[in-house]
Amino acid sequence: MNEKTRFMLALITPAALVLILFQVVPILTGANASFRDWTLHDPKRTWVGFANYLHVLRDAEFRDIVLPNTFGFMIATVACSLLLGLAIALMLNKRFPGRWLVQSFVLLPLMVAPVIAAIMIRWMFNDQFGVVNAALEGLGVAPISWLTQRWTTFAVILLTDVWLWTPWFALILLAGLQSLPPEPFEAARIDAASAWRTFRYITLPMLRPVMVVCIVIRAIDAFRTFDIVWTISGGGPARATELFSLYAYVEAFQFLNLARGSAAAVIGAIIIIVFALLLYRVLNRFVEVSR
Amino acid sequence: MDIAAVPARSAGFFFALAPRGRAVFFALAAIAACLLFAFPVFWLILTSLRPGTGVYYVHRGTEFTIDNFHEVLSQEIVLRALFNSFMISTLATVLSLGVTATSGYMLSRFKGPIPNAWFSLIYIFRCVPYVAWVLPLYFVTQQLNIFDSYWGLLLPHIAVHICFFSWIMKGFFDGIDPSMEYAAMIDGCSRWGAFWRVAMPAAVPGLTALAILCWLYTWNEFLFALILTAHETPILTVVMAQFVHELGMEWHLMSATAVIALVPALIVTLFGQRYVIRGLRI
Amino acid sequence: MADIVLSNVHKVYGHVVAVTDINLAIKDREFVVLVGPSGCGKSTTLRMIAGLEEISAGTIAIGGRVVNHLQPKDRDIAMVFQNYALYRHMSVRDNLAFGLRNRRVPAHEIAAAVSRAARILSIEPLLDRRPHQLSGGQQQRVALGRCIVRNPKVFLFDEPLSNLDAQLRAQMRLELKELRLRVPTTSIFVTHDQTEAMTLGDRIVVMKDGVVQQVGTPLELYRKPANRFVASFIGSPSMNFITVRVSADGEHFALACQGWRFRLPARRFPHLGSHVGRSICVGVRPQHVRLGAALNDDQIALNGAVTVTEQLGDEQLLAVRLGDGEIRIAGVDPDLSLPTGSQIEAAIATDHLHFFDELEQI
């Protein structure tokens, strides 16, 4: 082993150690546990093969509620934050008086913990004393009991996530917009392109690589959402708004079945890894095209 | 064929508005954006300043008090949680930066099977959902006897940071010209010396930006804290979430706790914004 | 008619004056080159004509119509940018068609215009490719195609050849000249390269620091530079300048500096009279210095020691110490062996001397 190789390995040894001990080992332990009968109160640890996996996959809760919830949430939050973030980025790309003020406000959510955002918005949508219902009453509309029905709870969760992540999109898209070369836009002015045509045929396609990266990163993270769902609804009402990470947590720490929780977690991990690899390929293709 | 004689027409109602109309529309949109993002925070702060009885009519009452803060801060668990969160965030930042800097440097400066393998490893683990390894981590930390302690939280956090921040570190080092390091090595520096004394100082702006982001991220983190701590090491985000589920109606106290948790984040953001922008320009 | 008239055009950015009092009259179908060093205001002037920059003062008229307040799209112009500015995610065909589509031109006319432009520029096989799949020269041709396709009154070029390597640049210059024959259009071409200016322009406008220094045909600028800047800018290798002192010497003027002295008949150079007793600058092109003795009275002689030689294959370039300065000589026989320090004799025809007072031609 030559000196260069030794140096390379030395550089990553501490990181590799931490990674192995605190990611590889737990994942393997979890995978191992998923194949055994392992409840927290009675860890028999006998091998049961794929019994846990089958149980999860056959669980109506998982199939009919958790998976659709998770994918639906992922698609909805990414789409909304992207559109809203793009609109804000376009707005902030122009100079106007007070821009720094708008920019500061828009970037507020970036420093707020998801848990705090969830608390804030849950309070706003409180059915008796929340400001949203008070406003509705003021407009003559009957107050809605937000957190007792599935779809309204979902709407609140979605709103929280969009509130949290739109500024992230806006920031990155703004940086992308500002890095676009000015000449094609000048050529478009000479080519009589209207503002809309310029946006659709020039701005948007040139922003595509940045947008794709954002979408991939955010989609992967949205899949794993836990904090805000836990804080707003705890997965309720009656487990109707559970996302996949909550499902695993509930199995492990409420039903005290570590094995089933791990099985659920592994299934989710596989889904997301496959998804991530596919998206990575798509991403690479886009980055090629746009040199 | 005098093509140019055909006047170009713009599309859409928005642009049919007179410039004055457009400006009004724009201003309204800007105000709407500000309101949307600032309102929840404003409401939270307002609620935290209302006394317990007034919380029921936050928008109509006129009394203001800071008793909520007194009450919240007098609870031992909150004070301990504040302290712990602060220590964990700071320690995790310092340690993570050290570990990810070398990792990112290696990915930037070298090519071949080892860097590729490391890159793939990191990418895969970045995608694995936390829940898949935090659940068993509960078990592993107990086996290692570090459950519900600083190390039990720090090390998993560092593991996550490695996956997140190695990329960004790689980007920083990609932006630093390697010729300086070659020159140093020709001048007699070892590879370590070149890394420490040439590459790292040049990466300081990026490191500062990353330190701020890392601190904020750890300060706001929830899932690990929830699973890997119990009573010995309360963490602020978990304490807040528990208040939500346990305290039920006492929103004035809850919002006070949340505001307290917001303050350090606000300070770090305001202070560090400049460095983050400068550092990420690399 | 597509003549362009700039009257008293100024451009100011805040407190910085970029362009001062430009007056130009460009005839229909003329190819005019704006040339000068970076920051001289040539691109700014071009962009004002295009409508991409606001005009601070003065008027610009295209085809007799004042265009100060017209949008670029309404000025009937086309522009080629330095880095081509092609729409990189559209095919070549779509790049060419974009401007026409925006103007709601019927599809069959667009197709006809696109294939005509592609034929003229020989880019037909490239129509379905994307810009990043093309070489630099091909991209430049597509950019030219975008101009031709709309048949505008004016072509504007903003340093289009600067991003190409030397060989490609020479080739593109030829192609541009051929294009001119097939599609003669009023053109304004901006460059910092004097070779491009000289080879391409019907007339050249030399600019410096926002001010027009001289306007003229290439030969006029070469033979009769209006001031020292133009003299040094046009022609390669650039002109030699020597500071000499003028004194009266009977029917002659004596011009002298350290290491060199010569006389000029007062009859033929009366304008030197007002500079007696002062220093002026003498300019002579390296190509006009000939090795050998002065043959007659219309030539002046100089002597000096060779410092550096540069072998170019078909000629040599010499640098010769003259007094406390250097003079460069071009067109020297490549077979001559002239080691450093060797003394040489050279002669200059008096017709080839230029005189400058401070900066102006005397």
PDB file of C-alpha atoms in Angstrom, chain C residues 53-235:
ATOM      1  CA  GLU C  53     -28.785  50.176 -22.896  1.00  0.00           C
ATOM      2  CA  GLU C  54     -30.590  53.433 -22.366  1.00  0.00           C
ATOM      3  CA  ILE C  55     -29.237  56.480 -24.136  1.00  0.00           C
ATOM      4  CA  SER C  56     -28.313  59.223 -21.677  1.00  0.00           C
ATOM      5  CA  ALA C  57     -28.316  62.019 -24.238  1.00  0.00           C
ATOM      6  CA  GLY C  58     -28.443  62.422 -27.985  1.00  0.00           C
ATOM      7  CA  THR C  59     -30.358  60.531 -30.651  1.00  0.00           C
ATOM      8  CA  ILE C  60     -29.863  57.399 -32.647  1.00  0.00           C
ATOM      9  CA  ALA C  61     -31.749  57.021 -35.919  1.00  0.00           C
ATOM     10  CA  ILE C  62     -32.055  53.856 -37.972  1.00  0.00           C
ATOM     11  CA  GLY C  63     -33.391  54.200 -41.491  1.00  0.00           C
ATOM     12  CA  GLY C  64     -34.349  57.781 -40.784  1.00  0.00           C
ATOM     13  CA  ARG C  65     -36.428  56.847 -37.720  1.00  0.00           C
ATOM     14  CA  VAL C  66     -35.324  57.934 -34.271  1.00  0.00           C
ATOM     15  CA  VAL C  67     -35.190  54.779 -32.160  1.00  0.00           C
ATOM     16  CA  ASN C  68     -34.278  56.141 -28.726  1.00  0.00           C
ATOM     17  CA  HIS C  69     -37.461  54.886 -27.118  1.00  0.00           C
ATOM     18  CA  LEU C  70     -38.031  51.776 -29.160  1.00  0.00           C
ATOM     19  CA  GLN C  71     -37.606  48.325 -27.664  1.00  0.00           C
ATOM     20  CA  PRO C  72     -34.856  46.176 -29.210  1.00  0.00           C
ATOM     21  CA  LYS C  73     -37.473  43.993 -30.839  1.00  0.00           C
ATOM     22  CA  ASP C  74     -38.983  46.959 -32.657  1.00  0.00           C
ATOM     23  CA  ARG C  75     -35.772  48.330 -34.087  1.00  0.00           C
ATOM     24  CA  ASP C  76     -35.467  45.767 -36.872  1.00  0.00           C
ATOM     25  CA  ILE C  77     -31.980  44.723 -35.843  1.00  0.00           C
ATOM     26  CA  ALA C  78     -30.203  41.448 -35.186  1.00  0.00           C
ATOM     27  CA  MET C  79     -27.230  40.857 -32.930  1.00  0.00           C
ATOM     28  CA  VAL C  80     -24.433  38.345 -32.563  1.00  0.00           C
ATOM     29  CA  PHE C  81     -22.974  38.129 -29.052  1.00  0.00           C
ATOM     30  CA  GLN C  82     -19.457  37.319 -27.969  1.00  0.00           C
ATOM     31  CA  ASN C  83     -20.402  33.999 -26.442  1.00  0.00           C
ATOM     32  CA  TYR C  84     -23.051  33.357 -29.081  1.00  0.00           C
ATOM     33  CA  ALA C  85     -25.953  33.470 -26.555  1.00  0.00           C
ATOM     34  CA  LEU C  86     -27.630  30.532 -28.265  1.00  0.00           C
ATOM     35  CA  TYR C  87     -30.605  29.039 -26.477  1.00  0.00           C
ATOM     36  CA  ARG C  88     -28.775  25.989 -25.278  1.00  0.00           C
ATOM     37  CA  HIS C  89     -31.698  23.718 -24.659  1.00  0.00           C
ATOM     38  CA  MET C  90     -33.277  24.324 -28.076  1.00  0.00           C
ATOM     39  CA  SER C  91     -32.231  22.652 -31.287  1.00  0.00           C
ATOM     40  CA  VAL C  92     -30.502  24.749 -33.929  1.00  0.00           C
ATOM     41  CA  ARG C  93     -33.705  24.880 -35.927  1.00  0.00           C
ATOM     42  CA  ASP C  94     -35.638  26.179 -32.922  1.00  0.00           C
ATOM     43  CA  ASN C  95     -32.900  28.689 -32.198  1.00  0.00           C
ATOM     44  CA  LEU C  96     -33.302  30.092 -35.687  1.00  0.00           C
ATOM     45  CA  ALA C  97     -37.072  29.994 -35.585  1.00  0.00           C
ATOM     46  CA  PHE C  98     -37.554  31.498 -32.131  1.00  0.00           C
ATOM     47  CA  GLY C  99     -37.559  35.120 -33.202  1.00  0.00           C
ATOM     48  CA  LEU C 100     -39.954  34.426 -36.039  1.00  0.00           C
ATOM     49  CA  ARG C 101     -42.302  32.390 -33.881  1.00  0.00           C
ATOM     50  CA  ASN C 102     -42.473  35.185 -31.341  1.00  0.00           C
ATOM     51  CA  ARG C 103     -43.608  37.463 -34.138  1.00  0.00           C
ATOM     52  CA  ARG C 104     -46.406  35.094 -35.155  1.00  0.00           C
ATOM     53  CA  VAL C 105     -44.979  34.506 -38.596  1.00  0.00           C
ATOM     54  CA  PRO C 106     -46.825  31.692 -40.405  1.00  0.00           C
ATOM     55  CA  ALA C 107     -45.149  28.309 -40.088  1.00  0.00           C
ATOM     56  CA  HIS C 108     -44.384  27.774 -43.750  1.00  0.00           C
ATOM     57  CA  GLU C 109     -42.631  31.122 -43.975  1.00  0.00           C
ATOM     58  CA  ILE C 110     -40.586  30.247 -40.927  1.00  0.00           C
ATOM     59  CA  ALA C 111     -39.536  26.956 -42.470  1.00  0.00           C
ATOM     60  CA  ALA C 112     -38.535  28.712 -45.703  1.00  0.00           C
ATOM     61  CA  ALA C 113     -36.523  31.353 -43.874  1.00  0.00           C
ATOM     62  CA  VAL C 114     -34.774  28.774 -41.696  1.00  0.00           C
ATOM     63  CA  SER C 115     -33.739  26.575 -44.601  1.00  0.00           C
ATOM     64  CA  ARG C 116     -32.550  29.578 -46.592  1.00  0.00           C
ATOM     65  CA  ALA C 117     -30.371  30.748 -43.707  1.00  0.00           C
ATOM     66  CA  ALA C 118     -29.095  27.226 -43.088  1.00  0.00           C
ATOM     67  CA  ARG C 119     -28.159  26.882 -46.745  1.00  0.00           C
ATOM     68  CA  ILE C 120     -26.296  30.169 -46.841  1.00  0.00           C
ATOM     69  CA  LEU C 121     -24.269  29.236 -43.779  1.00  0.00           C
ATOM     70  CA  SER C 122     -23.875  25.544 -44.610  1.00  0.00           C
ATOM     71  CA  ILE C 123     -25.378  24.386 -41.346  1.00  0.00           C
ATOM     72  CA  GLU C 124     -28.183  22.274 -42.826  1.00  0.00           C
ATOM     73  CA  PRO C 125     -26.909  18.989 -41.342  1.00  0.00           C
ATOM     74  CA  LEU C 126     -26.835  20.587 -37.913  1.00  0.00           C
ATOM     75  CA  LEU C 127     -30.434  21.723 -37.726  1.00  0.00           C
ATOM     76  CA  ASP C 128     -31.554  19.086 -35.255  1.00  0.00           C
ATOM     77  CA  ARG C 129     -28.583  19.272 -32.943  1.00  0.00           C
ATOM     78  CA  ARG C 130     -28.250  21.159 -29.682  1.00  0.00           C
ATOM     79  CA  PRO C 131     -25.697  23.957 -29.272  1.00  0.00           C
ATOM     80  CA  HIS C 132     -23.474  22.029 -26.898  1.00  0.00           C
ATOM     81  CA  GLN C 133     -23.022  19.383 -29.555  1.00  0.00           C
ATOM     82  CA  LEU C 134     -21.513  21.913 -31.947  1.00  0.00           C
ATOM     83  CA  SER C 135     -18.000  23.252 -32.256  1.00  0.00           C
ATOM     84  CA  GLY C 136     -17.244  26.917 -31.575  1.00  0.00           C
ATOM     85  CA  GLY C 137     -17.230  27.790 -35.243  1.00  0.00           C
ATOM     86  CA  GLN C 138     -20.514  26.003 -35.865  1.00  0.00           C
ATOM     87  CA  GLN C 139     -22.119  27.758 -32.910  1.00  0.00           C
ATOM     88  CA  GLN C 140     -20.981  31.060 -34.298  1.00  0.00           C
ATOM     89  CA  ARG C 141     -22.585  30.229 -37.633  1.00  0.00           C
ATOM     90  CA  VAL C 142     -25.851  29.401 -35.904  1.00  0.00           C
ATOM     91  CA  ALA C 143     -25.644  32.784 -34.188  1.00  0.00           C
ATOM     92  CA  LEU C 144     -25.181  34.361 -37.606  1.00  0.00           C
ATOM     93  CA  GLY C 145     -28.096  32.316 -38.858  1.00  0.00           C
ATOM     94  CA  ARG C 146     -30.294  33.832 -36.197  1.00  0.00           C
ATOM     95  CA  CYS C 147     -29.434  37.213 -37.674  1.00  0.00           C
ATOM     96  CA  ILE C 148     -30.055  36.355 -41.295  1.00  0.00           C
ATOM     97  CA  VAL C 149     -33.309  34.539 -40.761  1.00  0.00           C
ATOM     98  CA  ARG C 150     -35.285  37.681 -39.990  1.00  0.00           C
ATOM     99  CA  ASN C 151     -33.845  39.852 -42.739  1.00  0.00           C
ATOM    100  CA  PRO C 152     -33.364  42.852 -40.493  1.00  0.00           C
ATOM    101  CA  LYS C 153     -32.082  46.235 -41.580  1.00  0.00           C
ATOM    102  CA  VAL C 154     -29.003  46.143 -39.345  1.00  0.00           C
ATOM    103  CA  PHE C 155     -26.564  43.502 -38.133  1.00  0.00           C
ATOM    104  CA  LEU C 156     -24.780  44.167 -34.879  1.00  0.00           C
ATOM    105  CA  PHE C 157     -21.738  42.144 -33.858  1.00  0.00           C
ATOM    106  CA  ASP C 158     -20.358  42.302 -30.312  1.00  0.00           C
ATOM    107  CA  GLU C 159     -16.852  40.804 -30.475  1.00  0.00           C
ATOM    108  CA  PRO C 160     -18.155  37.574 -32.011  1.00  0.00           C
ATOM    109  CA  LEU C 161     -14.760  36.151 -32.873  1.00  0.00           C
ATOM    110  CA  SER C 162     -13.037  36.768 -29.542  1.00  0.00           C
ATOM    111  CA  ASN C 163     -13.856  33.348 -28.165  1.00  0.00           C
ATOM    112  CA  LEU C 164     -12.367  31.471 -31.101  1.00  0.00           C
ATOM    113  CA  ASP C 165      -8.790  30.348 -31.446  1.00  0.00           C
ATOM    114  CA  ALA C 166      -6.525  32.151 -33.896  1.00  0.00           C
ATOM    115  CA  GLN C 167      -6.922  29.786 -36.816  1.00  0.00           C
ATOM    116  CA  LEU C 168     -10.687  29.591 -36.532  1.00  0.00           C
ATOM    117  CA  ARG C 169     -10.834  33.333 -36.213  1.00  0.00           C
ATOM    118  CA  ALA C 170      -9.031  33.809 -39.515  1.00  0.00           C
ATOM    119  CA  GLN C 171     -11.380  31.368 -41.193  1.00  0.00           C
ATOM    120  CA  MET C 172     -14.486  33.028 -39.746  1.00  0.00           C
ATOM    121  CA  ARG C 173     -13.261  36.404 -41.006  1.00  0.00           C
ATOM    122  CA  LEU C 174     -13.308  35.021 -44.523  1.00  0.00           C
ATOM    123  CA  GLU C 175     -16.739  33.536 -44.015  1.00  0.00           C
ATOM    124  CA  LEU C 176     -18.014  36.847 -42.723  1.00  0.00           C
ATOM    125  CA  LYS C 177     -16.766  38.556 -45.876  1.00  0.00           C
ATOM    126  CA  GLU C 178     -18.463  35.951 -48.030  1.00  0.00           C
ATOM    127  CA  LEU C 179     -21.650  36.410 -46.049  1.00  0.00           C
ATOM    128  CA  ARG C 180     -21.473  40.107 -46.763  1.00  0.00           C
ATOM    129  CA  LEU C 181     -21.530  39.420 -50.461  1.00  0.00           C
ATOM    130  CA  ARG C 182     -24.558  37.190 -50.236  1.00  0.00           C
ATOM    131  CA  VAL C 183     -26.513  39.191 -47.684  1.00  0.00           C
ATOM    132  CA  PRO C 184     -25.330  42.780 -47.886  1.00  0.00           C
ATOM    133  CA  THR C 185     -26.682  44.571 -44.836  1.00  0.00           C
ATOM    134  CA  THR C 186     -25.682  47.592 -42.798  1.00  0.00           C
ATOM    135  CA  SER C 187     -23.404  46.175 -40.125  1.00  0.00           C
ATOM    136  CA  ILE C 188     -21.660  47.427 -37.041  1.00  0.00           C
ATOM    137  CA  PHE C 189     -18.884  45.199 -35.750  1.00  0.00           C
ATOM    138  CA  VAL C 190     -17.200  45.681 -32.394  1.00  0.00           C
ATOM    139  CA  THR C 191     -13.751  44.251 -31.696  1.00  0.00           C
ATOM    140  CA  HIS C 192     -10.602  44.974 -29.764  1.00  0.00           C
ATOM    141  CA  ASP C 193      -8.445  43.326 -32.417  1.00  0.00           C
ATOM    142  CA  GLN C 194      -7.080  45.763 -34.957  1.00  0.00           C
ATOM    143  CA  THR C 195      -6.438  43.006 -37.514  1.00  0.00           C
ATOM    144  CA  GLU C 196     -10.120  42.151 -37.570  1.00  0.00           C
ATOM    145  CA  ALA C 197     -10.943  45.819 -37.876  1.00  0.00           C
ATOM    146  CA  MET C 198      -8.608  46.366 -40.767  1.00  0.00           C
ATOM    147  CA  THR C 199      -9.621  43.263 -42.707  1.00  0.00           C
ATOM    148  CA  LEU C 200     -13.372  43.495 -42.225  1.00  0.00           C
ATOM    149  CA  GLY C 201     -14.323  47.140 -42.149  1.00  0.00           C
ATOM    150  CA  ASP C 202     -15.314  49.476 -44.952  1.00  0.00           C
ATOM    151  CA  ARG C 203     -14.682  52.135 -42.391  1.00  0.00           C
ATOM    152  CA  ILE C 204     -13.194  51.939 -38.944  1.00  0.00           C
ATOM    153  CA  VAL C 205     -14.061  53.953 -35.861  1.00  0.00           C
ATOM    154  CA  VAL C 206     -11.256  53.991 -33.323  1.00  0.00           C
ATOM    155  CA  MET C 207     -12.420  54.729 -29.777  1.00  0.00           C
ATOM    156  CA  LYS C 208     -10.651  55.355 -26.510  1.00  0.00           C
ATOM    157  CA  ASP C 209     -12.090  56.244 -23.118  1.00  0.00           C
ATOM    158  CA  GLY C 210     -15.515  56.828 -24.582  1.00  0.00           C
ATOM    159  CA  VAL C 211     -14.365  59.264 -27.234  1.00  0.00           C
ATOM    160  CA  VAL C 212     -14.077  58.701 -30.970  1.00  0.00           C
ATOM    161  CA  GLN C 213     -10.442  59.144 -31.941  1.00  0.00           C
ATOM    162  CA  GLN C 214     -10.725  58.819 -35.683  1.00  0.00           C
ATOM    163  CA  VAL C 215     -13.084  57.575 -38.378  1.00  0.00           C
ATOM    164  CA  GLY C 216     -11.774  56.456 -41.735  1.00  0.00           C
ATOM    165  CA  THR C 217     -11.052  53.668 -44.163  1.00  0.00           C
ATOM    166  CA  PRO C 218      -8.417  51.153 -43.115  1.00  0.00           C
ATOM    167  CA  LEU C 219      -5.851  52.702 -45.400  1.00  0.00           C
ATOM    168  CA  GLU C 220      -6.563  56.210 -44.141  1.00  0.00           C
ATOM    169  CA  LEU C 221      -6.060  55.093 -40.556  1.00  0.00           C
ATOM    170  CA  TYR C 222      -2.886  53.306 -41.470  1.00  0.00           C
ATOM    171  CA  ARG C 223      -1.328  56.108 -43.458  1.00  0.00           C
ATOM    172  CA  LYS C 224      -2.684  59.140 -41.709  1.00  0.00           C
ATOM    173  CA  PRO C 225      -3.389  58.377 -38.045  1.00  0.00           C
ATOM    174  CA  ALA C 226      -4.956  61.412 -36.398  1.00  0.00           C
ATOM    175  CA  ASN C 227      -3.163  61.015 -33.116  1.00  0.00           C
ATOM    176  CA  ARG C 228      -0.622  58.962 -31.323  1.00  0.00           C
ATOM    177  CA  PHE C 229      -3.170  56.534 -29.935  1.00  0.00           C
ATOM    178  CA  VAL C 230      -4.554  55.600 -33.358  1.00  0.00           C
ATOM    179  CA  ALA C 231      -1.021  55.361 -34.714  1.00  0.00           C
ATOM    180  CA  SER C 232      -0.012  52.943 -31.994  1.00  0.00           C
ATOM    181  CA  PHE C 233      -3.242  50.970 -32.160  1.00  0.00           C
ATOM    182  CA  ILE C 234      -3.426  50.322 -35.895  1.00  0.00           C
ATOM    183  CA  GLY C 235      -0.746  48.244 -37.565  1.00  0.00           C
TER     184      GLY C 235
END
